[in-house]
Coordinates of C-alpha atoms and ligand atoms in Angstrom, one line a residue:
M169 CA 105.1 128.1 159.4
A170 CA 106.6 124.7 158.7
M171 CA 109.1 124.7 155.8
F172 CA 109.2 121.8 153.5
K173 CA 112.3 121.0 151.6
K174 CA 111.6 121.1 148.0
Q175 CA 112.4 117.8 146.3
K176 CA 115.0 118.3 143.5
K177 CA 113.9 117.3 140.0
Y178 CA 115.9 116.1 137.1
I179 CA 115.2 115.9 133.4
F180 CA 117.6 113.9 131.3
V181 CA 117.7 114.6 127.6
T182 CA 119.1 112.0 125.2
G183 CA 119.2 111.9 121.5
G184 CA 118.7 109.1 119.0
V185 CA 119.1 108.2 115.3
L186 CA 121.3 111.0 114.2
S187 CA 123.4 113.8 115.6
S188 CA 122.6 117.5 114.8
I189 CA 118.9 117.2 115.1
G190 CA 118.7 119.9 117.7
K191 CA 119.2 118.3 121.1
G192 CA 120.9 121.3 122.6
I193 CA 118.1 123.7 121.4
S194 CA 115.4 121.3 122.5
A195 CA 116.9 120.9 126.0
A196 CA 117.4 124.7 126.3
S197 CA 113.8 125.3 125.1
I198 CA 112.5 123.0 127.9
G199 CA 114.7 125.0 130.2
A200 CA 113.1 128.3 129.0
L201 CA 109.6 126.9 129.5
M202 CA 110.3 125.7 133.0
E203 CA 111.9 129.0 133.9
S204 CA 108.9 130.9 132.5
R205 CA 106.8 128.9 135.0
G206 CA 108.9 130.4 137.8
I207 CA 111.0 127.3 138.4
K208 CA 114.7 127.8 139.4
V209 CA 116.3 125.8 136.7
T210 CA 119.9 125.0 135.6
M211 CA 121.3 123.0 132.7
V212 CA 124.2 120.5 132.4
K213 CA 126.0 119.2 129.4
M214 CA 127.8 115.8 129.6
D215 CA 130.1 115.2 126.6
P216 CA 131.3 111.7 125.8
Y217 CA 134.7 112.7 124.3
L218 CA 137.9 112.2 126.2
N219 CA 139.4 115.7 125.9
V220 CA 139.8 117.2 129.3
D221 CA 139.6 120.8 127.9
P222 CA 137.3 121.7 125.0
G223 CA 139.2 125.0 124.6
T224 CA 141.9 123.1 122.7
M225 CA 139.4 121.4 120.3
S226 CA 139.1 122.5 116.7
P227 CA 136.1 124.8 116.2
F228 CA 135.6 123.1 112.8
Q229 CA 134.8 119.9 114.4
H230 CA 133.2 121.2 117.4
G231 CA 131.8 124.7 116.8
E232 CA 132.5 127.7 118.9
V233 CA 134.3 127.7 122.2
F234 CA 131.8 129.3 124.6
V235 CA 133.5 131.1 127.5
L236 CA 131.8 131.4 130.9
D237 CA 132.4 134.0 133.7
D238 CA 134.7 131.7 135.6
G239 CA 136.9 131.4 132.5
S240 CA 135.9 127.8 131.6
E241 CA 136.0 127.1 127.9
T242 CA 132.9 125.1 127.1
D243 CA 131.1 124.0 123.9
L244 CA 128.4 125.8 122.0
D245 CA 125.6 124.1 123.9
L246 CA 126.3 126.2 126.9
G247 CA 125.8 129.1 124.6
H248 CA 122.3 127.9 123.8
Y249 CA 121.5 127.3 127.4
S250 CA 122.7 130.8 128.3
R251 CA 120.5 132.3 125.6
Y252 CA 117.3 130.4 126.7
V253 CA 117.7 130.2 130.4
Q254 CA 118.1 133.7 131.8
N255 CA 118.5 133.2 135.5
A256 CA 121.0 130.3 135.9
H257 CA 124.6 131.1 136.6
F258 CA 126.6 128.7 134.5
T259 CA 130.1 127.7 135.7
K260 CA 132.6 124.9 134.9
K261 CA 130.3 122.6 136.8
N262 CA 127.7 122.8 134.1
S263 CA 129.7 121.2 131.4
F264 CA 131.9 118.1 131.7
S265 CA 133.4 115.5 129.5
S266 CA 134.2 111.8 129.9
G267 CA 137.9 113.0 129.9
Q268 CA 137.3 115.1 133.0
I269 CA 135.4 112.3 134.8
Y270 CA 138.1 109.8 134.0
E271 CA 140.8 112.2 135.0
S272 CA 139.3 112.8 138.5
V273 CA 138.8 109.1 139.1
I274 CA 142.4 108.2 138.0
R275 CA 143.8 111.0 140.1
R276 CA 141.9 109.7 143.1
E277 CA 143.2 106.2 142.4
R278 CA 146.8 107.5 142.2
A279 CA 146.3 109.2 145.5
G280 CA 145.2 106.0 147.1
G281 CA 141.6 107.1 147.3
Y282 CA 140.2 103.7 146.5
L283 CA 142.0 101.8 149.2
G284 CA 143.2 99.0 146.9
K285 CA 139.8 98.3 145.4
T286 CA 139.5 97.5 141.7
V287 CA 138.5 100.8 140.0
Q288 CA 135.8 100.2 137.5
V289 CA 133.4 102.0 135.1
I290 CA 130.6 100.8 137.3
P291 CA 130.5 102.0 140.1
H292 CA 133.4 104.4 140.1
I293 CA 133.0 106.3 136.9
T294 CA 129.2 106.3 137.2
D295 CA 129.5 107.5 140.8
E296 CA 131.7 110.3 139.7
I297 CA 129.2 111.3 136.9
K298 CA 126.3 111.3 139.4
K299 CA 128.4 113.4 141.8
H300 CA 129.1 116.0 139.1
I301 CA 125.4 116.2 138.2
R302 CA 124.3 116.6 141.7
E303 CA 126.9 119.3 142.4
A304 CA 125.9 121.3 139.3
V305 CA 122.2 121.2 140.3
S306 CA 122.7 121.7 144.0
D307 CA 121.5 125.3 144.2
Y308 CA 118.5 124.8 141.8
D309 CA 115.1 123.1 142.0
L310 CA 115.3 121.5 138.6
G311 CA 118.3 120.4 136.6
I312 CA 118.1 119.6 132.8
I313 CA 120.9 117.3 131.9
E314 CA 121.8 116.8 128.3
V315 CA 123.7 113.7 127.3
G316 CA 126.0 114.5 124.4
G317 CA 126.3 112.1 121.4
T318 CA 123.7 109.7 120.2
V319 CA 122.2 106.7 122.0
G320 CA 124.1 103.6 120.7
D321 CA 127.6 105.3 120.8
I322 CA 129.9 103.1 122.9
E323 CA 131.5 106.1 124.7
G324 CA 128.1 107.4 125.9
L325 CA 127.3 104.3 127.8
P326 CA 128.7 105.3 131.2
F327 CA 126.5 108.5 131.1
L328 CA 123.4 106.5 130.3
E329 CA 124.2 104.0 133.1
A330 CA 124.7 106.9 135.5
I331 CA 121.3 108.5 134.7
R332 CA 119.6 105.1 134.9
Q333 CA 121.0 104.8 138.5
M334 CA 119.9 108.3 139.3
Q335 CA 116.3 107.4 138.6
I336 CA 116.5 104.6 141.2
E337 CA 118.3 106.8 143.7
E338 CA 116.2 110.0 143.3
G339 CA 112.9 108.3 142.7
R340 CA 110.8 108.0 139.5
E341 CA 108.6 110.9 140.6
N342 CA 111.7 113.2 140.6
T343 CA 113.4 112.1 137.3
L344 CA 112.2 112.2 133.7
F345 CA 113.8 110.9 130.6
A346 CA 113.1 112.9 127.4
H347 CA 114.4 111.4 124.2
L348 CA 114.8 113.3 120.9
T349 CA 114.6 111.3 117.7
L350 CA 114.1 111.7 114.0
V351 CA 110.9 110.7 112.2
P352 CA 111.7 111.2 108.5
F353 CA 109.2 111.6 105.8
I354 CA 110.0 109.3 102.8
P355 CA 108.6 110.8 99.7
S356 CA 108.6 107.6 97.6
A357 CA 106.5 105.9 100.3
G358 CA 104.5 109.0 101.0
E359 CA 104.8 108.5 104.7
L360 CA 106.6 109.2 108.0
K361 CA 108.9 106.4 109.0
T362 CA 109.0 105.4 112.7
K363 CA 111.5 102.5 112.5
P364 CA 114.6 104.5 113.4
T365 CA 112.8 105.9 116.5
Q366 CA 111.7 102.4 117.5
H367 CA 115.3 101.2 117.2
S368 CA 116.7 104.0 119.2
V369 CA 114.2 103.6 122.0
K370 CA 114.8 99.8 122.0
E371 CA 118.5 100.6 122.6
L372 CA 117.6 102.8 125.5
R373 CA 115.3 100.3 127.0
E374 CA 117.9 97.5 126.7
I375 CA 120.1 99.5 129.1
G376 CA 117.2 100.1 131.4
I377 CA 116.0 103.5 130.4
Q378 CA 112.3 103.9 129.5
P379 CA 111.8 107.4 128.0
D380 CA 108.9 109.3 129.5
L381 CA 108.5 111.5 126.5
L382 CA 109.6 111.5 122.9
L383 CA 110.3 114.6 121.0
C384 CA 110.1 113.5 117.3
R385 CA 111.9 115.8 114.9
T386 CA 109.9 115.8 111.7
D387 CA 109.2 118.1 108.8
R388 CA 105.4 117.8 109.4
K389 CA 103.2 117.2 112.4
L390 CA 102.7 113.6 113.5
D391 CA 99.2 112.4 113.0
E392 CA 97.4 110.5 115.8
A393 CA 97.9 107.1 114.1
T394 CA 101.7 107.7 113.9
K395 CA 101.8 108.8 117.5
E396 CA 99.9 105.6 118.5
K397 CA 102.2 103.4 116.5
I398 CA 105.3 105.0 118.1
G399 CA 103.7 104.8 121.5
L400 CA 102.9 101.1 121.0
F401 CA 106.4 100.1 119.9
C402 CA 108.2 102.3 122.4
N403 CA 106.0 101.5 125.4
L404 CA 104.5 105.0 125.8
A405 CA 101.1 106.6 125.9
P406 CA 100.5 108.4 122.6
N407 CA 100.1 111.6 124.4
S408 CA 103.7 111.4 125.5
V409 CA 104.8 111.4 121.9
F410 CA 105.3 115.0 120.6
S411 CA 106.1 116.3 117.2
A412 CA 109.1 118.7 117.0
I413 CA 108.7 120.2 113.6
D414 CA 111.1 122.5 111.9
V415 CA 110.3 126.1 112.9
K416 CA 111.3 129.4 111.2
T417 CA 113.5 130.6 114.0
I418 CA 115.1 128.6 116.9
Y419 CA 113.5 131.0 119.3
E420 CA 110.1 129.7 118.3
V421 CA 110.9 126.2 119.8
P422 CA 109.9 127.0 123.4
L423 CA 106.5 128.4 122.1
Y424 CA 106.0 125.4 119.8
F425 CA 106.8 122.9 122.6
H426 CA 104.3 124.8 124.8
E427 CA 101.6 124.6 122.2
E428 CA 102.2 120.8 121.8
G429 CA 101.9 120.5 125.6
V430 CA 105.4 119.4 126.4
D431 CA 105.8 121.5 129.5
E432 CA 102.4 120.6 130.8
K433 CA 103.3 116.9 130.5
I434 CA 106.6 117.5 132.3
V435 CA 105.1 119.3 135.3
E436 CA 102.4 116.7 135.6
R437 CA 104.8 113.8 135.4
L438 CA 107.2 115.3 137.9
G439 CA 104.5 116.6 140.2
I440 CA 105.7 120.1 140.0
W441 CA 103.1 122.6 141.1
T442 CA 103.4 125.8 139.0
G443 CA 101.3 128.4 137.3
R444 CA 100.9 128.8 133.5
P445 CA 104.2 129.9 131.8
D446 CA 104.6 133.5 131.1
L447 CA 105.7 133.5 127.5
K448 CA 104.9 137.1 126.5
D449 CA 108.6 138.1 126.0
W450 CA 109.3 135.1 124.0
K451 CA 106.3 135.7 121.8
K452 CA 107.5 139.3 121.2
V453 CA 110.9 138.1 120.2
V454 CA 109.5 135.6 117.7
Q455 CA 106.9 138.1 116.4
R456 CA 109.7 140.6 115.7
I457 CA 112.0 138.1 114.0
L458 CA 109.2 137.0 111.7
H459 CA 107.9 140.4 110.9
P460 CA 110.8 142.9 110.9
K461 CA 110.1 146.5 109.9
S462 CA 113.3 147.1 108.0
E463 CA 116.6 145.4 107.1
V464 CA 120.2 146.2 107.8
T465 CA 123.3 144.5 106.3
I466 CA 126.4 143.9 108.4
G467 CA 129.6 142.8 106.8
I468 CA 131.7 140.5 108.9
V469 CA 135.3 140.6 107.7
G470 CA 137.2 137.4 108.4
K471 CA 139.3 134.6 107.0
Y472 CA 137.0 132.5 104.9
T473 CA 138.1 129.5 106.9
D474 CA 136.5 131.0 110.0
W475 CA 133.0 131.0 108.6
S476 CA 131.5 128.1 110.4
E477 CA 129.7 127.5 113.7
S478 CA 132.7 129.2 115.3
Y479 CA 130.8 132.6 115.2
K480 CA 127.6 131.2 116.6
S481 CA 127.2 133.6 119.5
L482 CA 128.2 136.5 117.4
H483 CA 125.4 135.7 114.9
E484 CA 122.9 135.3 117.7
A485 CA 123.9 138.6 119.3
L486 CA 123.3 140.4 116.0
I487 CA 119.8 138.8 115.8
H488 CA 119.0 139.8 119.4
S489 CA 119.8 143.4 118.7
G490 CA 117.9 143.2 115.5
V491 CA 114.9 142.1 117.6
E492 CA 115.3 145.1 119.8
H493 CA 115.2 147.5 116.9
E494 CA 112.7 145.5 114.8
V495 CA 115.1 145.0 112.0
K496 CA 116.3 141.9 110.1
V497 CA 120.0 141.7 110.4
K498 CA 121.5 140.3 107.2
V499 CA 125.1 139.1 107.5
E500 CA 127.5 139.2 104.6
Y501 CA 130.8 137.4 105.0
I502 CA 133.6 139.4 103.5
D503 CA 136.8 137.5 102.8
S504 CA 139.6 139.6 104.2
E505 CA 142.0 138.1 101.7
V506 CA 140.0 139.6 98.8
I507 CA 140.2 143.0 100.5
E508 CA 143.9 142.5 101.0
K509 CA 144.3 142.2 97.3
G510 CA 142.6 145.6 96.9
D511 CA 139.0 144.8 96.0
L512 CA 137.0 146.8 98.5
S513 CA 133.7 146.6 96.6
A514 CA 132.1 144.3 99.1
L515 CA 132.6 146.9 101.8
E516 CA 130.5 149.4 99.9
Q517 CA 127.5 147.1 99.9
V518 CA 127.1 146.9 103.7
D519 CA 125.7 149.3 106.3
G520 CA 128.0 148.3 109.1
I521 CA 131.4 146.6 109.3
L522 CA 132.3 144.1 112.1
V523 CA 135.7 142.6 112.6
P524 CA 135.4 139.7 115.0
G525 CA 137.8 137.8 117.2
G526 CA 140.4 135.5 115.7
F527 CA 143.8 134.1 116.0
G528 CA 146.9 134.1 113.7
E529 CA 148.3 136.4 111.1
R530 CA 146.4 135.2 108.0
G531 CA 144.1 137.8 106.5
V532 CA 144.9 140.5 109.0
E533 CA 146.0 143.1 106.5
G534 CA 142.7 142.8 104.7
K535 CA 140.9 143.4 108.0
I536 CA 143.0 146.4 108.7
K537 CA 142.1 147.8 105.3
A538 CA 138.4 147.2 106.1
I539 CA 138.8 149.1 109.4
E540 CA 140.5 152.0 107.6
F541 CA 137.6 152.0 105.1
A542 CA 135.1 152.2 107.9
R543 CA 137.0 154.9 109.7
I544 CA 137.5 157.3 106.8
N545 CA 134.1 156.7 105.3
N546 CA 132.1 157.1 108.5
V547 CA 130.7 153.5 108.2
P548 CA 129.6 152.1 111.6
F549 CA 132.4 149.8 112.8
F550 CA 132.5 147.3 115.6
G551 CA 135.7 145.5 116.5
I552 CA 135.8 142.5 118.8
C553 CA 139.0 141.2 120.5
L554 CA 141.3 140.8 117.5
G555 CA 139.1 143.4 115.9
L556 CA 140.2 145.9 118.7
Q557 CA 143.8 145.0 118.3
L558 CA 143.6 145.6 114.5
A559 CA 141.7 148.9 115.0
V560 CA 144.5 150.0 117.2
I561 CA 147.2 148.9 114.7
E562 CA 145.3 150.7 111.9
F563 CA 145.0 153.9 114.0
A564 CA 148.7 153.7 114.9
R565 CA 149.8 153.3 111.3
N566 CA 147.5 155.7 109.6
V567 CA 146.7 158.4 112.1
V568 CA 149.6 158.4 114.6
G569 CA 152.1 157.8 111.7
L570 CA 153.7 154.6 113.1
S571 CA 153.9 152.9 109.8
Q572 CA 155.5 149.7 111.1
A573 CA 152.9 149.2 113.9
T574 CA 151.9 145.6 114.4
S575 CA 151.1 142.9 117.0
A576 CA 153.6 140.6 118.6
E577 CA 151.2 137.8 117.6
F578 CA 152.2 138.4 113.9
D579 CA 155.9 139.4 114.5
E580 CA 157.4 138.7 117.9
K581 CA 160.5 140.7 117.2
A582 CA 158.9 143.7 115.5
E583 CA 160.0 147.0 116.8
M584 CA 156.6 148.7 117.0
R585 CA 154.5 146.2 118.9
V586 CA 151.5 148.3 119.7
I587 CA 149.8 145.0 120.6
D588 CA 151.9 142.8 122.8
L589 CA 152.0 140.3 125.6
M590 CA 152.1 141.8 129.1
D591 CA 155.5 141.4 130.8
S592 CA 154.1 138.9 133.3
Q593 CA 152.9 136.7 130.4
K594 CA 156.2 136.7 128.7
E595 CA 157.7 134.7 131.6
V596 CA 155.0 132.0 131.2
K597 CA 156.2 129.5 128.6
D598 CA 153.0 127.4 128.4
L599 CA 150.7 129.1 125.8
G600 CA 147.5 128.0 127.4
G601 CA 148.7 129.6 130.7
T602 CA 148.9 133.0 129.3
M603 CA 145.3 133.3 128.0
R604 CA 143.1 136.0 129.7
L605 CA 139.9 134.0 130.2
G606 CA 136.5 134.7 131.7
A607 CA 134.9 137.8 133.3
Y608 CA 136.9 140.9 134.2
P609 CA 135.5 144.2 135.4
C610 CA 135.8 147.2 133.1
E611 CA 135.6 150.8 134.0
V612 CA 133.7 152.8 131.4
L613 CA 134.6 156.4 130.7
K614 CA 131.5 158.5 130.9
K615 CA 132.5 161.6 129.1
H616 CA 135.4 162.6 126.8
Q617 CA 135.9 166.3 126.3
G618 CA 132.4 167.0 127.6
K619 CA 130.7 164.5 125.3
T620 CA 129.2 161.2 126.4
T621 CA 131.3 158.3 125.1
K622 CA 129.8 155.7 122.8
A623 CA 130.7 153.1 125.4
Y624 CA 128.8 154.9 128.2
H625 CA 125.9 155.6 125.9
A626 CA 125.5 151.8 125.3
Y627 CA 126.0 150.6 128.9
K628 CA 124.7 153.5 130.9
N629 CA 127.0 152.3 133.6
E630 CA 130.5 153.1 134.7
K631 CA 131.2 149.6 135.9
I632 CA 130.6 146.6 133.8
S633 CA 131.8 143.0 133.4
E634 CA 132.5 141.2 130.2
R635 CA 134.1 137.9 129.2
H636 CA 137.6 137.5 127.7
R637 CA 139.5 135.0 125.7
H638 CA 142.7 136.3 124.3
R639 CA 146.4 136.5 125.0
F640 CA 147.6 139.9 123.7
E641 CA 146.8 143.4 125.0
V642 CA 147.2 147.0 123.8
N643 CA 150.8 148.0 124.7
N644 CA 150.7 150.7 127.4
E645 CA 153.9 152.2 126.1
Y646 CA 152.0 153.5 123.1
R647 CA 148.8 154.6 124.9
S648 CA 149.6 158.3 125.3
K649 CA 150.6 158.6 121.6
L650 CA 147.4 157.0 120.5
E651 CA 145.3 159.1 122.8
E652 CA 147.1 162.3 121.8
S653 CA 146.1 161.5 118.2
G654 CA 142.5 161.2 119.1
L655 CA 141.9 157.5 120.0
V656 CA 139.6 157.5 123.0
V657 CA 140.2 154.8 125.5
S658 CA 136.6 154.4 126.9
G659 CA 137.0 151.2 128.8
R660 CA 139.8 150.0 131.1
Y661 CA 140.5 147.1 133.4
V662 CA 142.2 148.5 136.4
D663 CA 143.7 146.6 139.4
S664 CA 145.8 149.1 141.2
K665 CA 147.1 146.6 143.7
K666 CA 148.6 144.6 140.9
D667 CA 149.6 147.7 139.0
I668 CA 147.4 146.6 136.1
D669 CA 145.7 149.1 133.8
L670 CA 144.6 147.6 130.5
V671 CA 142.7 149.0 127.5
E672 CA 139.3 147.3 127.2
M673 CA 137.5 149.7 124.8
V674 CA 138.5 152.2 122.3
E675 CA 136.4 154.5 120.1
L676 CA 136.5 157.6 117.9
A677 CA 134.7 160.7 118.9
D678 CA 134.2 162.3 115.5
H679 CA 132.8 159.2 113.8
P680 CA 129.1 158.1 113.8
W681 CA 129.9 154.8 115.5
F682 CA 133.4 153.4 115.7
L683 CA 134.0 151.2 118.8
A684 CA 136.1 148.2 119.6
C685 CA 136.4 146.1 122.7
Q686 CA 139.0 143.6 123.9
F687 CA 136.4 141.3 125.4
H688 CA 133.7 139.2 123.8
P689 CA 130.4 140.9 124.3
E690 CA 128.5 138.3 122.3
F691 CA 128.7 135.8 125.1
L692 CA 126.3 137.8 127.3
S693 CA 123.7 138.6 124.7
T694 CA 120.3 136.9 124.9
P695 CA 117.1 137.4 122.9
L696 CA 115.3 138.8 126.0
K697 CA 118.3 141.0 126.9
P698 CA 120.3 142.1 123.9
Q699 CA 123.9 143.2 124.6
P700 CA 124.2 147.0 124.7
L701 CA 127.2 147.4 122.3
F702 CA 125.6 145.2 119.6
S703 CA 122.4 147.1 120.2
D704 CA 124.0 150.5 119.5
F705 CA 126.0 149.2 116.6
I706 CA 122.9 147.9 114.9
F707 CA 121.1 151.2 115.6
A708 CA 124.0 153.1 114.1
S709 CA 124.0 150.9 111.1
L710 CA 120.3 151.3 110.7
S711 CA 120.8 155.1 110.8
A712 CA 123.4 154.6 108.1
V713 CA 120.9 152.8 105.9
Q714 CA 118.5 155.6 106.3
G715 CA 120.9 158.4 105.5
K716 CA 123.2 156.5 103.2
Q717 CA 126.0 158.6 102.0
V718 CA 126.0 159.1 98.3
S719 CA 129.7 158.9 97.6
M720 CA 132.3 156.8 99.4
K721 CA 135.9 157.8 99.4
G722 CA 138.2 155.1 98.1
I723 CA 141.3 154.3 100.1
S724 CA 144.8 153.6 99.0
Ligands
LIG1031 N1 144.6 136.6 118.8 C1 144.3 137.6 119.7 C2 144.9 137.3 121.1 O1 145.2 136.2 121.4 C3 142.8 137.9 119.8 C4 142.0 136.7 120.3 C5 140.6 136.8 120.0 O2 140.2 137.5 119.1 N2 139.8 136.0 120.7 O3 145.0 138.2 121.9

């Protein structure tokens, strides 16, 4: 049988009018729809900023740092993509900034790679952008490429020029431009206003990009007359103008787009032959989010300054596990500094306590108190990264009796550093260089004293892989003391060739659910495949609601 090489297709997603109108979620939802039609799809994010490494950017400005298997630190859009598109393997190729593009062009220029030519934005920067896009999409049939920022920003221009050129090079039949805009309803006029959309499309057209479809973010459906008006001014058929109304949960967006006919339009326009999308799992997720059977309250104990988009994946992972158990997960933020001052009342109101990842000393004593509260009151407890380190400190202080136990992160010179840098890290002076990043294998302990461990119960597998982003480790010098006192090390990263044996998970045997992990399990959770530790933690918290203990012991 003759084999025909499938023509690669590209969808470019741009945004107009305002930032934060949901471009990442819209792009990811298109990805989910295309995947549900059986297409091999990947996603790419192009960011116009000049930072070469988003890992060093403030989470307050930029949201969470999302870590991939290969250790690249990307922005939260890669998190959205990972939650919506299940079968793509994202690597550092899937996210790049202007800074990275310029860096590679300048490096090449320094190495004499341009043979004395004048190095310019067009064609050298734009060529580099196109090369990056093509490399990221090379193993897939369809690439969805999101252009960061808003059309009209000066720094986004090279990206827009590059995608314009790609349409010429790849052919119109293989490229599609989707543009997300805002159509606000103005109460005093009693109508939807299309002018901002007209302006943003005008700007795109001035640089040679004619959008093929418009996704109009609105608070109500666009009527036919509005679609016609937008179409007329933006040079589009009205049936290429779609409403993107606010929905109750972000996981409803793929279903909503499908109802509007967005995916049908895309496959028709790109000449992709596929069957109808299989959306049954997505429907189930949305159904369960909208109609939960019960409710569980999880207290996240953190510095109040951390409560921003910086815990995006954590939040989503809790929702995913809620979906699995048909419960609504309510999150209460508990300020660790309030607990530090001795007010533990907030802890009594929640069904499960979670201490997430974090950096620095501020608020840690309050988090340690919260862990002690969870341990002695049998409240389900889940510690992540810094949460594991603090759980080990709490255990060392209050169970082993090492009252001065701490982490080298808080006191470099402390005597009892139960959490410390590995010797090999101490030699590296550059902080960035000492971070353990990306996926590492973990050996899960199946049984402890004849009983299945909580870790194995969750994973049902003795070999797993999870993503990391931290610098400090449990100090092996204290391991036997901790274990002798009852701390179960139920996960380890072992590399015997390198003589490495690190603690990855700890738990308590005689507690309903007390587990902490050194890695970040939230990065691998998706609505269609909730992460096992989150799932068991929510289940344990749910059981705690059902059999809520009457009296709670106070702690000193
Ligand atoms: N600050 C700790 C470390 O660097 C924990 C990091 C984290 O929670 N991501 O090891």
